[in-house]
Amino acid sequence: MHLKPLFSISIYQLKQPAMAFSKAPLFDQAVYKQSFWSKALSHPARIIILTYLLENDTTAFYILAKKVPLAKPTVSQHLRYLRESGLIDSFEKYPHTYYKINKNLCQDLALRIQSLHAAFGINTNDKSNTPLWASSQG
């Protein structure tokens, strides 16, 4: 005797997630951009890359890859994320790809962070407020 299934759903239908509509247009564009910056700063490799570029200006990929303790493809993905967020720019000059800080956007980000510090009553010139990750001791 052959039993019929109660529901006729294919495996393909089970694996497909329902499509959602983006809620991005509901937010102020400046706040939405700031969320990308925050996410771009949420990984130690990206912090290392940004700090190195800030201190050394334009740098080739092979040099950045040596500074980050990850595989080159992983470093490349972190650089891609930083480029997409607008924090860095890149250009090709045979045989290398070079990266540099987007100074205008980073200055804007720094001002926004500084205003957050001020809102919480934090003196940005006071070295006792330095976060643990920014201290040179380890």
PDB file of C-alpha atoms in Angstrom:
ATOM      1  CA  MET A   1       0.000   0.000   0.000  1.00  0.00           C
ATOM      2  CA  HIS A   2       1.383   3.399  -1.033  1.00  0.00           C
ATOM      3  CA  LEU A   3       0.767   6.375   1.313  1.00  0.00           C
ATOM      4  CA  LYS A   4       0.310   9.855  -0.115  1.00  0.00           C
ATOM      5  CA  PRO A   5       2.086  12.730   1.638  1.00  0.00           C
ATOM      6  CA  LEU A   6      -0.122  15.183   3.466  1.00  0.00           C
ATOM      7  CA  PHE A   7       1.674  18.174   1.930  1.00  0.00           C
ATOM      8  CA  SER A   8       3.082  18.546  -1.535  1.00  0.00           C
ATOM      9  CA  ILE A   9       6.220  20.678  -0.947  1.00  0.00           C
ATOM     10  CA  SER A  10       9.447  20.192  -2.851  1.00  0.00           C
ATOM     11  CA  ILE A  11      12.874  20.299  -1.240  1.00  0.00           C
ATOM     12  CA  TYR A  12      13.596  23.440  -3.282  1.00  0.00           C
ATOM     13  CA  GLN A  13      10.658  25.240  -1.667  1.00  0.00           C
ATOM     14  CA  LEU A  14      11.878  24.313   1.814  1.00  0.00           C
ATOM     15  CA  LYS A  15      15.360  25.758   1.262  1.00  0.00           C
ATOM     16  CA  GLN A  16      14.254  29.130  -0.130  1.00  0.00           C
ATOM     17  CA  PRO A  17      13.928  31.874   2.494  1.00  0.00           C
ATOM     18  CA  ALA A  18      11.124  34.353   2.152  1.00  0.00           C
ATOM     19  CA  MET A  19      12.254  37.592   0.521  1.00  0.00           C
ATOM     20  CA  ALA A  20      12.187  40.576   2.841  1.00  0.00           C
ATOM     21  CA  PHE A  21      11.844  44.217   1.936  1.00  0.00           C
ATOM     22  CA  SER A  22      14.678  46.536   2.914  1.00  0.00           C
ATOM     23  CA  LYS A  23      13.882  48.935   5.731  1.00  0.00           C
ATOM     24  CA  ALA A  24      16.837  51.161   4.804  1.00  0.00           C
ATOM     25  CA  PRO A  25      14.680  53.958   3.314  1.00  0.00           C
ATOM     26  CA  LEU A  26      13.024  54.395   6.710  1.00  0.00           C
ATOM     27  CA  PHE A  27      16.258  55.697   8.252  1.00  0.00           C
ATOM     28  CA  ASP A  28      18.016  59.032   7.877  1.00  0.00           C
ATOM     29  CA  GLN A  29      20.749  58.600   5.249  1.00  0.00           C
ATOM     30  CA  ALA A  30      23.502  59.925   7.557  1.00  0.00           C
ATOM     31  CA  VAL A  31      22.546  57.444  10.287  1.00  0.00           C
ATOM     32  CA  TYR A  32      22.372  54.621   7.747  1.00  0.00           C
ATOM     33  CA  LYS A  33      25.888  55.460   6.484  1.00  0.00           C
ATOM     34  CA  GLN A  34      27.173  55.601  10.046  1.00  0.00           C
ATOM     35  CA  SER A  35      25.949  52.027  10.581  1.00  0.00           C
ATOM     36  CA  PHE A  36      28.220  50.894   7.721  1.00  0.00           C
ATOM     37  CA  TRP A  37      31.158  52.722   9.256  1.00  0.00           C
ATOM     38  CA  SER A  38      30.476  51.086  12.601  1.00  0.00           C
ATOM     39  CA  LYS A  39      30.388  47.661  11.033  1.00  0.00           C
ATOM     40  CA  ALA A  40      33.565  48.416   9.084  1.00  0.00           C
ATOM     41  CA  LEU A  41      35.312  49.170  12.386  1.00  0.00           C
ATOM     42  CA  SER A  42      34.036  45.997  14.055  1.00  0.00           C
ATOM     43  CA  HIS A  43      36.942  43.684  13.206  1.00  0.00           C
ATOM     44  CA  PRO A  44      40.525  43.878  14.523  1.00  0.00           C
ATOM     45  CA  ALA A  45      41.994  43.281  11.049  1.00  0.00           C
ATOM     46  CA  ARG A  46      40.173  46.322   9.697  1.00  0.00           C
ATOM     47  CA  ILE A  47      41.357  48.417  12.653  1.00  0.00           C
ATOM     48  CA  ILE A  48      44.965  47.329  11.931  1.00  0.00           C
ATOM     49  CA  ILE A  49      44.562  48.208   8.239  1.00  0.00           C
ATOM     50  CA  LEU A  50      43.038  51.633   8.935  1.00  0.00           C
ATOM     51  CA  THR A  51      45.645  52.465  11.572  1.00  0.00           C
ATOM     52  CA  TYR A  52      48.496  51.441   9.253  1.00  0.00           C
ATOM     53  CA  LEU A  53      47.080  53.485   6.372  1.00  0.00           C
ATOM     54  CA  LEU A  54      46.558  56.477   8.649  1.00  0.00           C
ATOM     55  CA  GLU A  55      50.182  56.341   9.810  1.00  0.00           C
ATOM     56  CA  ASN A  56      51.779  55.429   6.448  1.00  0.00           C
ATOM     57  CA  ASP A  57      49.465  56.899   3.808  1.00  0.00           C
ATOM     58  CA  THR A  58      49.242  55.045   0.464  1.00  0.00           C
ATOM     59  CA  THR A  59      50.320  51.396   0.811  1.00  0.00           C
ATOM     60  CA  ALA A  60      50.491  48.389  -1.509  1.00  0.00           C
ATOM     61  CA  PHE A  61      48.398  45.305  -0.776  1.00  0.00           C
ATOM     62  CA  TYR A  62      51.414  43.039  -0.242  1.00  0.00           C
ATOM     63  CA  ILE A  63      52.633  45.300   2.591  1.00  0.00           C
ATOM     64  CA  LEU A  64      49.202  45.440   4.247  1.00  0.00           C
ATOM     65  CA  ALA A  65      48.901  41.655   3.963  1.00  0.00           C
ATOM     66  CA  LYS A  66      52.136  41.289   5.967  1.00  0.00           C
ATOM     67  CA  LYS A  67      50.788  43.537   8.744  1.00  0.00           C
ATOM     68  CA  VAL A  68      47.604  41.520   9.320  1.00  0.00           C
ATOM     69  CA  PRO A  69      47.989  37.998  10.776  1.00  0.00           C
ATOM     70  CA  LEU A  70      45.506  36.450   8.331  1.00  0.00           C
ATOM     71  CA  ALA A  71      45.616  34.752   4.934  1.00  0.00           C
ATOM     72  CA  LYS A  72      45.906  37.069   1.919  1.00  0.00           C
ATOM     73  CA  PRO A  73      42.402  36.252   0.599  1.00  0.00           C
ATOM     74  CA  THR A  74      40.976  37.131   4.028  1.00  0.00           C
ATOM     75  CA  VAL A  75      42.890  40.431   4.113  1.00  0.00           C
ATOM     76  CA  SER A  76      41.576  41.120   0.618  1.00  0.00           C
ATOM     77  CA  GLN A  77      37.996  40.616   1.832  1.00  0.00           C
ATOM     78  CA  HIS A  78      38.561  43.027   4.733  1.00  0.00           C
ATOM     79  CA  LEU A  79      39.954  45.599   2.300  1.00  0.00           C
ATOM     80  CA  ARG A  80      36.923  45.101   0.054  1.00  0.00           C
ATOM     81  CA  TYR A  81      34.614  45.772   3.005  1.00  0.00           C
ATOM     82  CA  LEU A  82      36.535  48.933   3.907  1.00  0.00           C
ATOM     83  CA  ARG A  83      36.345  50.095   0.267  1.00  0.00           C
ATOM     84  CA  GLU A  84      32.604  49.421   0.088  1.00  0.00           C
ATOM     85  CA  SER A  85      32.042  51.373   3.296  1.00  0.00           C
ATOM     86  CA  GLY A  86      33.973  54.290   1.778  1.00  0.00           C
ATOM     87  CA  LEU A  87      36.671  54.435   4.463  1.00  0.00           C
ATOM     88  CA  ILE A  88      39.480  53.626   2.022  1.00  0.00           C
ATOM     89  CA  ASP A  89      40.140  54.078  -1.695  1.00  0.00           C
ATOM     90  CA  SER A  90      42.203  51.893  -3.996  1.00  0.00           C
ATOM     91  CA  PHE A  91      43.936  52.191  -7.330  1.00  0.00           C
ATOM     92  CA  GLU A  92      45.918  49.909  -9.592  1.00  0.00           C
ATOM     93  CA  LYS A  93      49.497  50.682 -10.556  1.00  0.00           C
ATOM     94  CA  TYR A  94      51.069  47.705 -12.239  1.00  0.00           C
ATOM     95  CA  PRO A  95      51.905  45.276 -10.718  1.00  0.00           C
ATOM     96  CA  HIS A  96      50.235  46.197  -7.413  1.00  0.00           C
ATOM     97  CA  THR A  97      47.007  47.485  -5.914  1.00  0.00           C
ATOM     98  CA  TYR A  98      47.439  50.432  -3.580  1.00  0.00           C
ATOM     99  CA  TYR A  99      45.160  51.571  -0.759  1.00  0.00           C
ATOM    100  CA  LYS A 100      44.773  54.881   1.031  1.00  0.00           C
ATOM    101  CA  ILE A 101      42.492  56.424   3.643  1.00  0.00           C
ATOM    102  CA  ASN A 102      39.516  58.431   2.411  1.00  0.00           C
ATOM    103  CA  LYS A 103      40.450  61.438   4.523  1.00  0.00           C
ATOM    104  CA  ASN A 104      37.196  63.379   4.054  1.00  0.00           C
ATOM    105  CA  LEU A 105      35.010  60.497   5.140  1.00  0.00           C
ATOM    106  CA  CYS A 106      37.301  59.504   8.023  1.00  0.00           C
ATOM    107  CA  GLN A 107      37.375  63.091   9.286  1.00  0.00           C
ATOM    108  CA  ASP A 108      33.570  63.105   9.220  1.00  0.00           C
ATOM    109  CA  LEU A 109      33.541  59.835  11.159  1.00  0.00           C
ATOM    110  CA  ALA A 110      36.043  61.207  13.688  1.00  0.00           C
ATOM    111  CA  LEU A 111      33.859  64.284  14.241  1.00  0.00           C
ATOM    112  CA  ARG A 112      30.789  62.100  14.794  1.00  0.00           C
ATOM    113  CA  ILE A 113      32.661  59.955  17.315  1.00  0.00           C
ATOM    114  CA  GLN A 114      33.992  63.079  19.009  1.00  0.00           C
ATOM    115  CA  SER A 115      30.435  64.415  19.304  1.00  0.00           C
ATOM    116  CA  LEU A 116      29.384  61.126  20.920  1.00  0.00           C
ATOM    117  CA  HIS A 117      32.229  61.509  23.408  1.00  0.00           C
ATOM    118  CA  ALA A 118      31.080  65.023  24.186  1.00  0.00           C
ATOM    119  CA  ALA A 119      27.488  63.839  24.636  1.00  0.00           C
ATOM    120  CA  PHE A 120      28.705  61.408  27.297  1.00  0.00           C
ATOM    121  CA  GLY A 121      30.896  64.046  28.930  1.00  0.00           C
ATOM    122  CA  ILE A 122      34.155  62.361  27.909  1.00  0.00           C
ATOM    123  CA  ASN A 123      37.156  64.626  27.427  1.00  0.00           C
ATOM    124  CA  THR A 124      38.842  63.389  24.222  1.00  0.00           C
ATOM    125  CA  ASN A 125      42.154  64.991  25.266  1.00  0.00           C
ATOM    126  CA  ASP A 126      42.253  63.066  28.563  1.00  0.00           C
ATOM    127  CA  LYS A 127      44.557  60.031  28.083  1.00  0.00           C
ATOM    128  CA  SER A 128      42.877  58.173  30.980  1.00  0.00           C
ATOM    129  CA  ASN A 129      39.854  57.720  28.659  1.00  0.00           C
ATOM    130  CA  THR A 130      41.891  55.748  26.110  1.00  0.00           C
ATOM    131  CA  PRO A 131      40.113  52.467  25.340  1.00  0.00           C
ATOM    132  CA  LEU A 132      41.934  49.238  26.177  1.00  0.00           C
ATOM    133  CA  TRP A 133      42.325  48.275  22.520  1.00  0.00           C
ATOM    134  CA  ALA A 134      44.131  51.552  21.763  1.00  0.00           C
ATOM    135  CA  SER A 135      46.686  51.306  24.566  1.00  0.00           C
ATOM    136  CA  SER A 136      50.247  50.374  23.680  1.00  0.00           C
ATOM    137  CA  GLN A 137      50.611  48.085  26.682  1.00  0.00           C
ATOM    138  CA  GLY A 138      49.674  44.485  26.213  1.00  0.00           C
TER     139      GLY A 138
END
